[in-house]
């Protein structure tokens, strides 16, 4: 029972730490998403195929008075945004030699918000990613240790149960042997 309580506590700790990391490390997740989806065409600092993305949300706000919703639309389907006549979308498109940006309809608003958090604080985002990665590694080690401890406890319980079963079997055999011995004693006394 004590062992099961310990396993439950470890499980709760792992789940809670994973949940808190997932919610608190948005810039770290943004770094990971940026690396996977954006680096072929963008850099944090300096133009590549597309514009630099450091503080892109702030820049879009200052240049065109637009916010996250516009960036969500641009990233998910910039072609439709341009086709709708959006002036800023068409300005950016023209500024980059009419090079069409890939659409990312698979990214959720939360994913895009995480990328934007990273672009607002690239150093913090990279650190958050590294910290989250280290925490996951530590959690995996803790989970492995808990699993090994659980396996050890199960094996110990099996050994104990086998020993108790063997002891019980010996106890059952002993009265029968003693009874046979008593009968023999009685027979020899007569």
Coordinates of C-alpha atoms in Angstrom, one line a residue:
X1 CA 0.0 0.0 0.0
X2 CA 2.8 2.4 0.8
X3 CA 4.5 1.6 -2.4
X4 CA 1.3 2.2 -4.4
X5 CA 1.0 5.6 -2.7
X6 CA 4.5 6.5 -3.7
X7 CA 3.8 5.6 -7.3
X8 CA 0.7 7.7 -7.3
X9 CA 2.6 10.6 -5.9
X10 CA 5.3 10.3 -8.6
X11 CA 2.7 10.0 -11.3
X12 CA 0.9 13.1 -10.1
X13 CA 4.2 15.1 -9.9
X14 CA 5.1 14.1 -13.4
X15 CA 1.7 15.0 -14.9
X16 CA 1.6 18.4 -13.0
X17 CA 5.1 19.3 -14.0
X18 CA 4.4 18.4 -17.7
X19 CA 1.2 20.5 -17.6
X20 CA 2.9 23.5 -16.1
X21 CA 5.8 23.4 -18.5
X22 CA 3.4 23.1 -21.4
X23 CA 1.6 26.3 -20.3
X24 CA 4.5 28.3 -19.0
X25 CA 7.0 27.7 -21.8
X26 CA 5.2 29.2 -24.8
X27 CA 8.4 31.0 -26.1
X28 CA 10.2 27.7 -25.8
X29 CA 7.6 25.9 -27.8
X30 CA 7.7 28.8 -30.2
X31 CA 11.4 28.2 -30.7
X32 CA 10.8 24.6 -31.5
X33 CA 7.9 25.5 -34.0
X34 CA 10.0 28.3 -35.5
X35 CA 12.9 25.9 -36.1
X36 CA 10.6 23.3 -37.7
X37 CA 8.5 25.6 -39.8
X38 CA 10.1 29.0 -40.4
X39 CA 13.9 28.8 -40.8
X40 CA 13.9 27.8 -44.4
X41 CA 12.7 31.3 -45.3
X42 CA 13.2 33.5 -42.2
X43 CA 15.7 34.5 -39.7
X44 CA 15.2 36.2 -36.4
X45 CA 17.7 38.9 -37.4
X46 CA 18.2 39.8 -41.1
X47 CA 16.2 39.1 -44.2
X48 CA 16.4 35.8 -45.9
X49 CA 13.8 34.9 -48.5
X50 CA 11.2 36.6 -46.2
X51 CA 11.6 39.4 -43.7
X52 CA 13.4 39.1 -40.4
X53 CA 11.0 38.0 -37.6
X54 CA 12.4 39.6 -34.5
X55 CA 9.5 41.5 -32.9
X56 CA 7.3 40.9 -36.0
X57 CA 4.1 41.3 -34.0
X58 CA 5.2 44.8 -32.8
X59 CA 6.4 45.7 -36.3
X60 CA 3.1 44.8 -37.9
X61 CA 1.3 46.8 -35.2
X62 CA 3.5 49.9 -35.7
X63 CA 3.5 49.7 -39.5
X64 CA -0.1 48.8 -40.2
X65 CA -2.0 48.9 -36.9
X66 CA -2.6 45.2 -37.2
X67 CA -2.3 42.5 -34.5
X68 CA -2.2 38.8 -33.8
X69 CA -5.4 38.0 -35.7
X70 CA -3.9 39.4 -38.9
X71 CA -0.7 37.4 -38.4
X72 CA -2.8 34.3 -37.8
X73 CA -4.5 34.9 -41.1
X74 CA -1.2 35.7 -42.9
X75 CA 0.6 32.6 -41.6
X76 CA -2.3 30.2 -42.2
X77 CA -3.2 31.4 -45.7
X78 CA -1.5 34.6 -46.9
X79 CA -2.7 34.0 -50.5
X80 CA -6.4 34.3 -49.4
X81 CA -5.5 37.4 -47.4
X82 CA -3.9 39.0 -50.4
X83 CA -6.8 37.9 -52.6
X84 CA -9.2 39.7 -50.2
X85 CA -7.4 43.0 -51.1
X86 CA -5.6 43.4 -47.8
X87 CA -3.3 46.3 -48.4
X88 CA -0.6 45.3 -46.0
X89 CA -0.5 41.7 -47.2
X90 CA -0.1 42.9 -50.8
X91 CA 2.6 45.4 -49.7
X92 CA 4.7 42.7 -48.0
X93 CA 4.2 40.4 -51.0
X94 CA 5.4 43.1 -53.4
X95 CA 8.3 44.1 -51.2
X96 CA 9.6 40.5 -51.4
X97 CA 9.5 40.2 -55.2
X98 CA 6.0 38.6 -55.2
X99 CA 7.5 35.5 -53.5
X100 CA 4.6 33.6 -52.1
X101 CA 5.0 32.5 -48.5
X102 CA 4.0 28.9 -47.7
X103 CA 0.7 28.5 -46.0
X104 CA 0.6 26.8 -42.6
X105 CA -3.1 25.9 -42.1
X106 CA -1.9 23.1 -39.8
X107 CA -0.6 25.6 -37.2
X108 CA -3.2 26.4 -34.5
X109 CA -3.6 30.0 -33.2
X110 CA -1.8 28.8 -30.0
X111 CA 1.1 27.5 -32.1
X112 CA 1.3 30.8 -33.9
X113 CA 1.1 32.7 -30.6
X114 CA 4.0 30.6 -29.3
X115 CA 6.1 31.5 -32.4
X116 CA 5.3 35.1 -31.9
X117 CA 6.3 34.9 -28.2
X118 CA 9.6 33.4 -29.4
X119 CA 10.1 36.2 -32.0
X120 CA 9.5 38.8 -29.3
X121 CA 12.1 37.2 -27.0
X122 CA 14.4 34.9 -29.0
X123 CA 17.0 34.5 -26.3
X124 CA 14.4 33.8 -23.7
X125 CA 12.6 31.4 -26.1
X126 CA 15.7 29.4 -26.7
X127 CA 16.5 29.3 -23.0
X128 CA 12.9 28.2 -22.3
X129 CA 13.2 25.5 -24.9
X130 CA 16.5 24.2 -23.5
X131 CA 15.1 24.4 -19.9
X132 CA 12.0 22.4 -21.0
X133 CA 14.1 19.9 -22.8
X134 CA 16.3 19.4 -19.7
X135 CA 13.1 19.1 -17.5
X136 CA 11.7 16.5 -19.8
X137 CA 15.0 14.6 -19.6
X138 CA 14.9 14.8 -15.8
X139 CA 11.2 13.7 -15.8
X140 CA 12.0 10.8 -18.0
X141 CA 14.8 9.8 -15.7
X142 CA 12.5 10.1 -12.7
X143 CA 9.8 8.1 -14.4
X144 CA 12.4 5.4 -15.3
X145 CA 13.5 5.3 -11.7
X146 CA 9.9 5.0 -10.5
X147 CA 9.3 2.2 -12.9
X148 CA 12.4 0.4 -11.8
X149 CA 11.4 0.9 -8.2
X150 CA 7.9 -0.4 -9.0
X151 CA 9.4 -3.4 -10.8
X152 CA 11.7 -4.1 -7.8
X153 CA 8.7 -3.9 -5.4
X154 CA 6.6 -6.2 -7.5
X155 CA 9.5 -8.7 -7.6
X156 CA 10.0 -8.4 -3.9
X157 CA 6.3 -9.0 -3.4
X158 CA 6.4 -12.1 -5.6
X159 CA 9.3 -13.5 -3.7
X160 CA 7.6 -12.8 -0.4
X161 CA 4.4 -14.4 -1.6
X162 CA 6.3 -17.4 -2.8
X163 CA 8.1 -17.7 0.6
X164 CA 4.8 -17.4 2.4
X165 CA 3.2 -20.0 0.3
X166 CA 6.1 -22.3 0.8
X167 CA 5.9 -21.7 4.6
X168 CA 2.2 -22.4 4.6
X169 CA 2.7 -25.6 2.7
X170 CA 5.3 -26.7 5.3
X171 CA 2.9 -25.9 8.1
X172 CA 0.2 -28.0 6.5
X173 CA 2.6 -31.0 6.1
X174 CA 3.9 -30.8 9.6
X175 CA 0.7 -31.7 11.5
X176 CA 0.2 -34.7 9.2
X177 CA 3.7 -35.9 9.9
X178 CA 3.3 -35.4 13.6
X179 CA 0.1 -37.3 13.6
X180 CA 1.8 -40.3 11.8
X181 CA 4.6 -40.1 14.4
X182 CA 2.0 -40.2 17.2
X183 CA 0.3 -43.3 15.8
X184 CA 3.6 -45.1 15.4
X185 CA 4.5 -44.2 19.1
X186 CA 1.2 -45.5 20.3
X187 CA 1.6 -48.7 18.3
X188 CA 5.1 -49.3 19.7
X189 CA 4.0 -48.8 23.3
X190 CA 1.4 -51.5 23.1

